[in-house]
């Protein structure tokens, strides 16, 4: 098959292919730009975007998709026309943004004076802090002073002749000064730079530790008159002796933005209430109406947020042929066939705790990762003791068996899925599988996924049988049988069984005892192991572990691969025979569905993935409260020992977007911003007379920023076609997966069991699927209907 794939296409075929692919690409990358009037110079845009095929003429058609998903057609030659119009929207946007930034900065400046005054309200003079922002005039003076210093420097170096002015203007023409042509432009540029650093603090989240338990719980008692001065006017906050409520002034709410340690917590035993700093989830803004980060949850959820948990094994296919034994690791085989203790989920109280002793391979099928702990925060779906036990067992499984233990403390969680980032930074074997999982199985309920999700619910049970069979039929095990038939029979039964139950207090203690006795190589009962049934059980399984390890370690690496590699190969093989020819077909599926998990095999090994799709705001609020409880050492459960998320960047996927910020500020909820803008004046690019902003200007500015952000997404996909093409070629040549079908009569590769391709070859279809996802075209088409 691979030899046929190597045949050269004719020039006509190549030209036609380029036309189709770049038509699809440009339809995505510049469509909105044409509809809105591109807001960046085309000379720059052409450098940012891959160049189209030179076969296009000015009259060549380009299919375009506008912001509403409407498909239209323009001529290729039209792209370069009317550069003034193309820059008009950019000019309007920048004028509006400059006014908004100044408006926001003024609000932040005043709010910072108030925040500082309240912070110092109960402090001794020596403990007071100064952190309020500079006024606009102070910023202007600092920058003007810097400009004046540069002037003096060049005047000193070059005298007062004209040359110093040339050097001075060269300096202003650098990036630091916005490539300005004169001093006025340079001053305005740097002022705007300084203002914009602060103006949008309401879109940056943080965990703030400014306030104590006492101050949040009971308010601040002012030890002086509290006020601040702005524009020469003094604003009073409180008189000496009065109480200042942080909730009233900043909107902080207990069990929403912060969690207070309980009265009997370790924090209270070490520090006074007036000394315990409490972490608060807020934004970096000083302005009350911008301080609540929970307002971002709804738009963030609209981006179909999901959390990913992973479990990894290093076993993988031999890339030289699907029929070859898999490449396996001796230590990993020992871990999979090692008995360890896990707490049973049937325990109803601490006194009733029981531990089950199981093989590592037996636990993988039950892996759920972080999903177990995601619950709606209502009366009917709180996190139960059984949920916590299951999560802790997954943590133990990762620590003891997984080839990647880095996220064990987070129950295997890799955090929120950011597929744009994954597509941008990863190879196709990673992002195509994940994309297929997120989009759903193709041809089912209209899903747009890529690969069929092969249902193999008994995958790990079958793998266990094959691994145990490989071990017990090995030459070393046969030698052991001849020496001690009774014990070998007992061991074989234990390996094929379901483990045992112990009443020991904790799985860690049981496992530790197993390893201690295993290390001793105990083979007979002793006074230390005959006291209770539990001790006897532990001793027995420690002997099993020691013998299993001994047998496997005696096998050389080639035998390990030959016998255990075959076990993996046979377990994952899709077909027992190849079309009735009598030959085995050991190719595998790209994605297996095993219970609620998805399993795939990549060049790095076997990847078990659990994806939980968030559906309610309450789920997110609950998780945030859990993290804040951990940070404040108010842990209600010992399960949570480290924060699950980075709250300083949790919503950054949307809040860092200039399009989101702009739309949010000019939304109906922020009508004061719209009113403020309409009261301001500017000179349009195509006019000489100053006028006030109007509704059309706001629409044009929104079109520009939307277009600009869409254009920046081209950096994610502009190398993906060649990458996917090479990936498909490699898949066909290696012939390790059943998902790719080669049609010799058409010299074309397609994806099996996917009716969404509509006659397209695999490379074209996969590239278009990636483009559709990155640019969210399916959502736009739906919105435009």
XYZ file of C-alpha atoms in Angstrom:
785
model
C 0.000 0.000 0.000
C 2.723 2.445 0.981
C 4.531 1.953 -2.347
C 1.388 2.895 -4.240
C 1.039 5.967 -2.061
C 4.487 7.144 -3.178
C 3.434 7.573 -6.813
C 3.867 11.174 -7.950
C 0.712 13.122 -8.688
C 0.479 14.945 -12.004
C 0.994 18.713 -12.117
C -2.710 19.113 -12.847
C -3.630 17.054 -9.754
C -1.292 19.074 -7.542
C -2.663 22.375 -8.841
C -6.239 21.261 -8.281
C -5.374 20.062 -4.764
C -3.761 23.395 -3.855
C -6.782 25.274 -5.141
C -9.150 23.232 -2.996
C -7.058 23.386 0.174
C -6.103 27.041 0.040
C -9.662 27.915 -0.900
C -10.724 26.249 2.359
C -7.939 27.890 4.344
C -8.381 31.421 3.040
C -12.131 31.032 3.394
C -11.479 30.759 7.107
C -8.536 33.066 7.654
C -9.643 36.198 5.773
C -13.407 35.769 5.461
C -14.400 37.938 8.392
C -11.727 40.425 7.399
C -13.323 41.044 4.006
C -16.773 41.452 5.560
C -15.534 43.878 8.203
C -12.959 45.769 6.154
C -9.624 44.352 7.313
C -8.291 46.320 10.257
C -4.625 45.694 9.530
C -2.585 46.708 6.498
C -2.688 43.989 3.861
C 1.084 44.125 3.534
C 1.290 42.880 7.123
C -1.540 40.416 6.748
C 0.110 38.795 3.746
C 3.217 38.163 5.844
C 1.180 36.641 8.662
C -0.805 34.314 6.403
C 0.524 31.529 4.164
C 0.579 32.719 0.529
C -2.023 31.197 -1.796
C -1.083 29.185 -4.824
C 0.290 31.359 -7.651
C -2.177 29.758 -10.076
C -4.872 32.222 -8.919
C -5.855 35.129 -11.185
C -7.537 38.377 -10.127
C -10.813 36.918 -11.352
C -10.385 33.667 -9.407
C -13.154 33.032 -6.889
C -12.637 32.630 -3.152
C -15.361 31.163 -1.004
C -15.558 33.124 2.230
C -17.365 32.629 5.515
C -18.363 35.750 7.384
C -18.780 36.133 11.163
C -22.279 34.640 10.966
C -21.143 31.580 9.027
C -22.721 32.840 5.782
C -20.910 31.557 2.682
C -20.290 34.113 -0.052
C -17.831 34.537 -2.929
C -15.364 37.298 -3.786
C -12.693 37.667 -6.443
C -9.072 37.115 -5.492
C -8.146 40.480 -6.989
C -10.535 42.299 -4.644
C -8.362 41.558 -1.616
C -5.864 44.314 -2.371
C -8.396 47.042 -3.100
C -9.253 50.141 -1.075
C -6.632 50.116 1.709
C -8.126 53.276 3.265
C -11.414 51.524 3.905
C -9.574 48.488 5.218
C -7.821 50.613 7.860
C -10.859 52.699 8.774
C -12.147 50.208 11.341
C -8.721 49.880 12.930
C -8.519 53.656 13.335
C -11.998 53.744 14.899
C -11.203 50.877 17.273
C -7.965 52.465 18.479
C -9.721 55.775 19.111
C -12.429 54.040 21.137
C -9.931 51.883 23.028
C -7.861 54.939 23.971
C -10.950 56.599 25.492
C -12.054 53.417 27.272
C -8.569 52.865 28.692
C -8.436 56.379 30.115
C -11.951 56.013 31.577
C -11.056 52.685 33.215
C -7.778 54.042 34.536
C -9.498 56.978 36.215
C -11.868 54.541 37.946
C -8.960 52.324 39.015
C -6.998 55.348 40.258
C -9.787 56.571 42.534
C -10.611 53.040 43.721
C -6.934 52.441 44.582
C -6.943 55.511 46.838
C -10.022 54.147 48.611
C -8.576 50.616 48.876
C -5.340 51.964 50.359
C -7.230 54.111 52.884
C -9.310 51.132 54.066
C -6.259 48.852 54.219
C -4.478 51.337 56.511
C -7.612 52.150 58.543
C -6.618 49.971 61.533
C -2.837 50.005 61.073
C -0.247 51.741 63.192
C 1.577 54.498 61.340
C 4.670 52.318 60.966
C 2.638 49.474 59.439
C 0.821 51.550 56.824
C 1.507 50.825 53.150
C 1.456 52.984 50.036
C 0.348 51.248 46.854
C -2.260 53.553 45.267
C -1.870 54.256 41.562
C -0.393 57.430 40.138
C -2.775 60.008 38.713
C -2.837 60.655 34.984
C -0.940 63.919 35.552
C 1.723 62.104 37.596
C 2.199 59.548 34.805
C 2.486 62.308 32.235
C 5.083 64.150 34.343
C 7.213 61.014 34.857
C 7.283 60.250 31.139
C 7.908 63.872 30.208
C 10.801 63.931 32.666
C 12.193 60.798 31.018
C 11.945 62.456 27.583
C 13.641 65.574 28.906
C 16.480 63.474 30.347
C 17.005 61.833 26.938
C 17.114 65.271 25.339
C 19.747 66.461 27.795
C 21.779 63.308 27.250
C 21.947 63.810 23.467
C 22.545 67.533 23.841
C 25.480 66.764 26.141
C 26.879 64.147 23.749
C 26.413 66.089 20.505
C 26.271 69.732 21.598
C 23.428 72.043 20.710
C 23.919 71.684 16.980
C 21.276 69.956 14.880
C 22.797 66.491 15.201
C 21.425 65.962 18.722
C 17.884 66.383 17.370
C 18.503 63.681 14.764
C 19.717 61.274 17.462
C 16.784 62.227 19.694
C 14.250 61.506 16.934
C 16.014 58.207 16.184
C 15.446 57.228 19.813
C 11.754 58.176 19.617
C 11.498 56.053 16.477
C 12.320 52.852 18.414
C 9.779 50.282 19.629
C 10.039 51.619 23.187
C 8.502 54.908 22.045
C 6.046 53.393 19.583
C 8.144 54.342 16.561
C 6.955 57.908 17.057
C 7.817 60.736 14.661
C 7.852 63.496 17.256
C 7.846 64.183 20.979
C 4.070 64.595 21.243
C 3.416 61.196 19.689
C 6.028 59.575 21.917
C 4.500 61.078 25.045
C 0.988 59.957 24.101
C 2.208 56.469 23.223
C 3.973 55.921 26.547
C 1.088 57.369 28.559
C -1.284 54.952 26.822
C 1.147 52.093 27.495
C 1.234 52.886 31.213
C -2.522 53.359 31.422
C -3.319 50.092 29.612
C -1.176 48.122 32.085
C -3.719 49.016 34.758
C -6.948 49.822 32.932
C -7.902 46.172 32.326
C -7.047 44.736 35.759
C -10.706 43.705 36.037
C -9.931 40.922 33.552
C -7.030 39.444 35.518
C -7.839 37.085 38.403
C -5.739 36.526 41.504
C -5.758 35.049 44.991
C -5.393 38.050 47.278
C -4.001 37.773 50.822
C -4.460 41.388 51.965
C -7.086 40.750 54.627
C -7.207 38.796 57.900
C -9.772 36.427 59.383
C -10.881 39.100 61.851
C -11.241 41.803 59.193
C -13.337 39.588 56.891
C -15.456 38.122 59.670
C -16.117 41.209 61.779
C -15.015 44.151 59.675
C -12.284 46.750 60.285
C -12.466 49.072 63.288
C -10.910 52.376 62.221
C -8.246 53.696 64.626
C -8.363 57.093 62.882
C -10.595 59.095 60.593
C -10.467 57.358 57.206
C -10.655 59.264 53.921
C -8.898 59.894 50.612
C -8.481 62.955 48.420
C -9.064 63.143 44.671
C -9.064 66.242 42.468
C -8.642 68.359 45.581
C -11.784 66.921 47.225
C -11.696 64.816 50.401
C -13.938 61.715 50.391
C -14.791 60.406 53.854
C -15.040 56.643 54.407
C -15.356 56.284 58.204
C -14.818 58.121 61.487
C -12.460 56.856 64.145
C -14.038 53.911 65.990
C -16.486 53.071 63.208
C -16.614 49.631 61.553
C -15.775 49.261 57.854
C -17.358 46.251 56.104
C -15.181 44.700 53.416
C -18.255 43.064 51.878
C -19.921 46.469 51.470
C -16.910 48.154 49.921
C -15.449 45.307 47.819
C -18.192 42.684 47.509
C -16.269 39.865 49.224
C -18.592 37.034 50.344
C -17.753 34.108 52.610
C -17.911 30.675 50.949
C -18.050 32.431 47.593
C -14.817 34.399 47.333
C -13.076 33.024 50.432
C -13.315 30.270 53.047
C -12.604 30.937 56.722
C -10.674 28.303 58.696
C -12.834 26.584 61.282
C -12.518 27.572 64.923
C -10.821 24.259 65.775
C -8.485 24.323 62.759
C -4.697 24.146 62.906
C -4.570 27.792 61.791
C -6.395 28.951 64.924
C -4.117 26.934 67.180
C -1.054 28.733 65.801
C -2.194 32.295 65.072
C -4.673 34.861 66.358
C -7.674 35.778 64.203
C -6.125 39.177 63.632
C -3.010 37.522 62.168
C -4.491 34.809 59.946
C -4.347 35.991 56.333
C -7.255 34.558 54.309
C -6.898 33.903 50.544
C -9.613 35.672 48.522
C -10.470 34.847 44.917
C -10.912 38.173 43.170
C -9.619 40.208 40.243
C -6.665 42.576 40.412
C -9.008 45.530 39.961
C -9.546 48.013 42.803
C -13.056 48.826 41.530
C -15.881 47.038 43.364
C -17.994 46.286 40.273
C -14.975 44.697 38.571
C -13.695 42.660 41.528
C -15.953 39.600 41.222
C -14.280 36.981 38.944
C -17.296 34.684 39.094
C -18.959 36.850 36.429
C -16.650 35.129 33.940
C -17.970 31.626 34.614
C -20.959 31.825 32.251
C -19.079 32.993 29.116
C -16.223 30.655 30.012
C -18.599 27.664 30.181
C -20.013 28.661 26.794
C -16.657 27.584 25.341
C -17.523 23.963 26.264
C -15.051 23.630 29.107
C -13.973 20.154 30.150
C -11.422 18.757 32.553
C -9.029 15.998 31.530
C -7.640 13.239 33.763
C -4.981 10.855 32.479
C -3.328 7.560 33.366
C -0.301 6.406 31.359
C 1.540 3.164 30.611
C 4.770 3.083 28.613
C 3.953 -0.097 26.623
C 3.623 0.655 22.903
C 3.623 -0.908 19.450
C 6.763 -1.792 17.566
C 6.609 0.720 14.693
C 8.220 -1.773 12.295
C 5.077 -3.902 12.121
C 1.721 -4.469 13.822
C 2.462 -8.196 14.046
C 5.587 -7.606 16.161
C 5.452 -7.939 19.986
C 4.986 -4.585 21.682
C 7.850 -2.770 23.380
C 7.433 -3.183 27.119
C 9.263 -2.247 30.288
C 10.251 -4.845 32.901
C 9.537 -2.553 35.857
C 6.118 -1.701 34.475
C 5.185 -5.382 34.115
C 6.143 -5.880 37.773
C 3.952 -2.913 38.798
C 0.977 -4.217 36.809
C 1.310 -7.674 38.432
C 2.039 -6.361 41.911
C -0.506 -6.620 44.733
C -1.256 -3.358 46.580
C -3.894 -2.194 49.033
C -6.770 0.170 48.220
C -9.617 1.258 50.465
C -12.986 -0.324 49.702
C -15.823 2.015 48.735
C -18.230 -0.022 50.859
C -16.787 1.389 54.106
C -19.429 3.460 55.916
C -17.355 4.775 58.822
C -13.758 5.046 59.983
C -14.333 2.108 62.316
C -15.619 0.032 59.421
C -12.731 0.778 57.063
C -11.517 -2.138 55.001
C -8.728 -2.470 52.483
C -8.798 -4.569 49.343
C -5.568 -6.066 48.047
C -5.520 -6.038 44.263
C -3.189 -6.233 41.296
C -2.315 -2.924 39.673
C -3.846 -4.063 36.377
C -7.173 -4.729 38.160
C -7.556 -1.067 39.189
C -7.050 0.588 35.779
C -10.543 -0.166 34.463
C -12.063 1.801 37.374
C -9.902 4.900 36.873
C -12.024 8.080 36.848
C -9.518 10.677 37.998
C -10.850 14.069 38.925
C -14.336 13.408 37.519
C -15.322 11.623 40.712
C -15.022 14.857 42.695
C -17.014 17.108 40.361
C -20.472 17.605 41.799
C -23.176 20.230 41.623
C -23.275 22.271 44.816
C -26.782 21.426 45.926
C -28.439 19.258 48.540
C -28.640 16.143 46.386
C -25.153 15.840 44.932
C -22.469 16.563 47.496
C -19.150 14.731 47.441
C -19.681 11.526 49.429
C -17.177 9.509 51.452
C -17.312 6.893 48.692
C -16.417 9.537 46.106
C -13.402 10.547 48.168
C -12.278 6.943 48.623
C -12.489 6.361 44.866
C -10.462 9.516 44.145
C -7.804 8.543 46.696
C -7.588 5.064 45.170
C -6.959 6.639 41.750
C -4.212 8.753 43.295
C -2.614 5.606 44.755
C -2.957 3.822 41.407
C -1.120 6.619 39.607
C 1.644 6.679 42.214
C 2.138 2.908 42.103
C 1.535 1.935 38.464
C 1.439 4.878 36.039
C 4.507 5.790 33.979
C 3.651 9.462 34.671
C 3.116 10.279 38.351
C 3.437 14.066 38.063
C -0.275 14.754 38.599
C -1.033 12.134 41.230
C -1.911 14.777 43.847
C -4.526 16.113 41.439
C -5.947 12.631 40.784
C -4.418 12.586 37.292
C -5.949 15.907 36.309
C -4.234 17.743 33.458
C -6.450 20.743 34.075
C -8.913 22.268 31.666
C -8.677 21.209 28.041
C -7.323 23.951 25.836
C -7.502 22.293 22.444
C -6.332 25.400 20.584
C -3.106 25.260 22.573
C -2.839 21.487 22.127
C -3.314 21.818 18.371
C -0.756 24.617 18.262
C 1.979 22.856 20.229
C 1.457 19.125 19.684
C 1.768 16.560 16.919
C -1.320 15.139 15.134
C -1.248 11.856 17.065
C -2.041 13.877 20.196
C -4.463 16.543 19.044
C -6.441 14.471 16.523
C -7.320 11.849 19.143
C -8.324 14.473 21.697
C -10.256 16.426 19.078
C -12.113 13.272 18.068
C -13.063 12.579 21.692
C -14.254 16.142 22.313
C -16.262 16.300 19.062
C -17.876 12.904 19.675
C -18.000 9.696 17.672
C -18.525 10.534 13.961
C -21.897 9.931 12.337
C -23.574 9.549 15.752
C -26.175 12.262 16.509
C -24.512 14.557 13.986
C -21.150 14.509 15.797
C -18.144 15.928 13.972
C -15.525 13.586 15.450
C -12.788 11.859 13.472
C -12.332 8.247 14.554
C -14.815 5.556 15.454
C -14.730 4.936 19.207
C -14.201 1.176 19.337
C -16.160 -0.245 22.258
C -13.963 -2.648 24.213
C -15.274 -2.600 27.763
C -13.245 -5.675 28.790
C -9.941 -4.331 27.479
C -8.094 -4.359 30.809
C -9.665 -7.613 31.969
C -8.390 -9.194 28.746
C -4.990 -7.577 29.239
C -4.809 -9.044 32.740
C -5.604 -12.547 31.466
C -2.964 -12.286 28.777
C -0.307 -10.876 31.137
C -0.976 -13.545 33.770
C -0.904 -16.214 31.067
C 2.405 -14.844 29.761
C 3.885 -14.958 33.272
C 2.634 -18.397 34.277
C 3.661 -19.972 30.952
C 7.138 -18.454 31.028
C 10.187 -20.692 31.365
C 11.065 -19.249 34.778
C 7.584 -19.893 36.164
C 7.749 -23.473 34.876
C 11.018 -23.954 36.763
C 9.355 -22.563 39.890
C 6.416 -25.004 39.466
C 8.795 -27.963 39.533
C 10.412 -26.718 42.730
C 7.237 -25.772 44.657
C 4.093 -26.962 42.925
C 1.762 -26.119 45.836
C 2.896 -22.507 46.192
C 3.004 -21.992 42.417
C -0.595 -23.220 42.154
C -1.611 -20.888 44.986
C 0.149 -17.969 43.289
C -1.502 -18.734 39.960
C -4.931 -18.742 41.607
C -4.183 -15.410 43.322
C -3.101 -13.838 40.022
C -6.301 -14.997 38.320
C -8.484 -14.055 41.292
C -9.920 -10.777 42.557
C -7.562 -10.130 45.455
C -8.527 -10.086 49.120
C -10.012 -7.824 51.801
C -8.213 -6.649 54.921
C -9.428 -4.762 57.993
C -6.188 -2.799 58.382
C -6.586 0.918 59.043
C -5.184 2.316 55.794
C -4.155 1.150 52.319
C -0.790 2.861 52.699
C -0.037 0.878 55.850
C -1.038 -2.405 54.206
C 1.044 -1.685 51.106
C 3.996 -0.639 53.252
C 3.771 -3.941 55.125
C 3.561 -5.814 51.831
C 6.741 -4.148 50.603
C 8.648 -4.655 53.867
C 7.898 -8.351 53.898
C 8.448 -8.569 50.140
C 11.871 -6.995 50.630
C 12.740 -9.540 53.308
C 11.748 -12.334 50.960
C 9.740 -13.987 53.818
C 8.648 -17.447 52.857
C 7.379 -18.830 56.141
C 5.211 -17.534 58.925
C 6.906 -15.846 61.847
C 5.829 -14.469 65.178
C 5.372 -11.038 63.575
C 2.837 -12.283 61.085
C 0.671 -14.744 62.983
C -1.111 -12.392 65.349
C -4.203 -11.694 63.282
C -5.906 -12.757 60.087
C -4.960 -9.388 58.628
C -1.268 -9.910 59.281
C -1.450 -13.397 57.784
C -3.143 -12.022 54.672
C -0.549 -9.289 54.282
C 2.253 -11.801 54.713
C 0.758 -14.089 52.062
C 0.475 -11.363 49.420
C 3.933 -10.053 50.260
C 5.245 -13.536 49.392
C 3.324 -13.401 46.105
C 4.835 -10.029 45.209
C 8.345 -11.203 46.044
C 8.013 -14.316 43.882
C 6.429 -12.427 40.939
C 9.249 -9.887 40.997
C 11.878 -12.615 41.256
C 10.477 -14.518 38.243
C 10.169 -11.431 36.025
C 13.623 -10.134 36.904
C 15.174 -13.432 35.862
C 13.818 -12.979 32.330
C 16.100 -11.051 29.979
C 14.791 -8.029 28.068
C 14.239 -9.965 24.846
C 12.097 -12.574 26.596
C 10.187 -9.816 28.397
C 9.309 -8.245 25.037
C 8.593 -11.585 23.409
C 6.134 -12.876 25.992
C 4.603 -9.755 27.573
C 4.813 -7.716 24.355
C 2.675 -10.380 22.692
C 0.147 -10.079 25.529
C -0.313 -6.368 24.810
C -0.374 -6.938 21.041
C -3.069 -9.608 21.213
C -5.206 -7.613 23.665
C -5.372 -4.476 21.521
C -5.597 -6.231 18.134
C -8.800 -5.298 16.306
C -9.298 -8.485 14.239
C -8.556 -12.137 14.870
C -8.152 -12.869 11.162
C -7.568 -10.743 8.102
C -10.623 -11.040 5.857
C -10.752 -14.809 6.217
C -7.275 -15.239 4.772
C -6.114 -17.112 7.834
C -3.496 -14.496 8.670
C -3.804 -12.518 11.851
C -4.413 -8.771 11.697
C -2.824 -7.129 14.719
C -3.560 -3.519 13.791
C -5.277 -1.471 16.452
C -7.941 1.234 16.727
C -6.997 4.885 17.257
C -9.529 5.183 20.089
C -11.073 2.548 22.359
C -14.081 3.274 24.551
C -13.605 1.480 27.878
C -16.459 2.294 30.242
C -16.413 6.074 30.712
C -12.784 6.308 29.594
C -11.054 6.644 26.236
C -7.904 4.639 25.572
C -5.406 5.300 22.801
C -1.916 4.103 21.929
C 0.653 6.661 20.783
C 4.408 6.712 20.280
C 4.692 7.438 24.025
C 2.553 4.524 25.195
C -0.978 3.666 26.322
C -3.025 6.681 27.377
C -6.203 6.333 29.461
C -8.211 9.568 29.375
C -11.283 10.592 31.342
C -13.008 13.780 30.209
C -15.668 15.544 32.247
C -17.717 18.167 30.433
C -18.808 21.003 32.728
C -22.468 21.915 32.422
C -23.329 24.133 35.383
C -21.915 27.233 37.021
C -22.408 25.573 40.411
C -19.838 22.892 39.565
C -17.192 25.536 38.928
C -18.099 27.534 42.033
C -17.862 24.376 44.108
C -14.378 23.585 42.781
C -13.190 27.143 43.421
C -14.429 26.936 47.007
C -12.576 23.631 47.421
C -9.335 25.250 46.298
C -9.852 28.268 48.548
C -10.500 25.911 51.450
C -7.180 24.226 50.765
C -5.347 27.541 50.491
C -6.808 28.802 53.767
C -6.123 25.427 55.444
C -9.839 25.058 56.030
C -9.802 21.617 54.387
C -12.962 19.795 55.235
C -11.591 16.552 53.813
C -8.108 15.084 53.909
C -8.560 14.072 50.260
C -7.727 17.591 49.122
C -4.112 18.327 50.004
C -3.072 20.613 47.147
C -4.946 23.106 44.988
C -6.521 21.650 41.894
C -6.417 24.760 39.709
C -4.389 27.878 39.136
C -6.999 30.450 40.107
C -4.798 33.240 38.799
C -5.333 32.004 35.244
C -8.474 29.855 35.403
C -10.512 32.068 33.042
C -7.628 33.510 31.022
C -8.694 31.622 27.894
C -11.472 34.197 27.471
C -10.485 37.136 29.695
C -7.172 37.696 27.915
C -9.024 38.197 24.637
C -9.295 41.838 23.546
C -12.500 40.892 21.709
C -14.064 39.600 24.923
C -12.979 42.655 26.933
C -14.281 45.070 24.312
C -17.632 43.290 23.935
C -18.018 42.998 27.707
C -17.370 46.687 28.321
C -19.790 47.779 25.615
C -22.517 45.292 26.570
C -25.941 46.313 27.868
C -24.783 45.515 31.406
C -22.129 48.245 31.069
C -24.252 50.901 29.360
C -22.346 53.687 31.179
C -19.313 52.848 29.023
C -21.324 53.176 25.822
C -22.714 56.499 27.004
C -19.222 57.687 27.934
C -17.844 56.797 24.487
C -20.678 58.499 22.636
C -19.911 61.697 24.533
C -16.345 61.666 23.148
C -15.171 62.969 19.788
C -12.668 61.780 17.205
C -11.694 62.457 13.599
C -12.553 59.531 11.286
C -9.850 58.312 8.925
C -11.891 59.295 5.844
C -12.871 62.748 7.143
C -11.212 65.998 8.167
C -13.814 67.089 10.686
C -14.084 65.919 14.279
C -17.370 64.308 15.368
C -18.851 62.230 18.186
C -18.763 58.422 18.173
C -21.999 56.734 17.097
C -23.466 53.215 17.072
C -21.970 52.433 13.669
C -18.505 53.289 14.987
C -18.984 50.820 17.829
C -20.077 48.125 15.351
C -17.097 48.822 13.082
C -14.705 48.624 16.047
C -16.215 45.302 17.129
C -15.836 43.965 13.582
C -12.209 44.998 13.552
C -11.225 43.355 16.834
C -13.135 40.192 15.907
C -11.353 40.075 12.559
C -7.989 40.741 14.140
C -8.392 37.927 16.676
C -9.548 35.529 13.968
C -6.505 36.442 11.914
C -4.149 35.690 14.814
C -5.560 32.165 14.914
C -3.914 31.460 11.588
C -0.680 30.980 13.525
C -2.272 27.860 15.030
C -3.211 26.224 11.735
C -0.811 27.616 9.154
C 1.566 24.624 9.434
C -1.052 21.966 10.064
C -1.709 20.846 6.511
C 1.864 19.696 5.885
C 1.999 18.247 9.399
C -1.181 16.230 8.864
C -0.053 15.148 5.376
C 3.183 13.706 6.806
C 1.223 12.093 9.639
C -1.187 10.344 7.236
C 1.709 9.162 5.068
C 3.389 7.697 8.151
C 0.169 5.959 9.265
C -0.272 4.319 5.873
C 3.375 3.278 5.595
C 3.529 1.801 9.113
C 0.040 0.282 8.790
C -0.432 0.002 12.555
C -4.040 1.284 12.737
C -7.266 0.087 11.138
C -8.690 3.615 10.847
C -7.023 4.461 7.540
C -8.215 2.923 4.277
C -6.274 3.197 1.021
C -8.147 3.132 -2.295
C -5.632 2.122 -4.987
C -7.976 3.030 -7.858
C -8.163 6.651 -6.627
C -4.716 6.732 -4.974
C -6.514 8.168 -1.945
C -6.582 7.561 1.812
C -9.842 7.906 3.764
C -10.857 7.316 7.364
C -12.896 4.218 8.101
C -16.424 4.472 9.564
C -16.689 8.229 9.031
C -19.469 9.466 6.749
C -18.559 13.124 7.357
C -15.752 13.040 4.773
C -18.042 13.550 1.757
C -15.533 12.103 -0.672
C -12.535 14.048 0.647
C -9.187 12.418 1.217
C -8.008 12.031 4.828
C -5.521 14.913 4.748
C -8.058 17.420 3.410
C -10.783 16.227 5.781
C -8.560 16.322 8.876
C -7.174 19.747 7.997
C -10.664 21.172 7.479
C -11.816 19.613 10.772
C -8.958 21.347 12.606
C -9.680 24.662 10.870
C -13.408 24.405 11.638
C -12.664 23.786 15.298
C -10.043 26.523 15.735
C -12.198 29.138 13.994
C -15.413 27.782 15.538
C -17.109 27.782 12.137
C -19.810 25.252 13.038
C -21.013 27.493 15.870
C -21.008 30.521 13.532
C -23.029 28.639 10.926
C -25.593 27.709 13.572
C -25.745 31.297 14.839
C -26.250 32.594 11.310
C -29.300 30.436 10.615
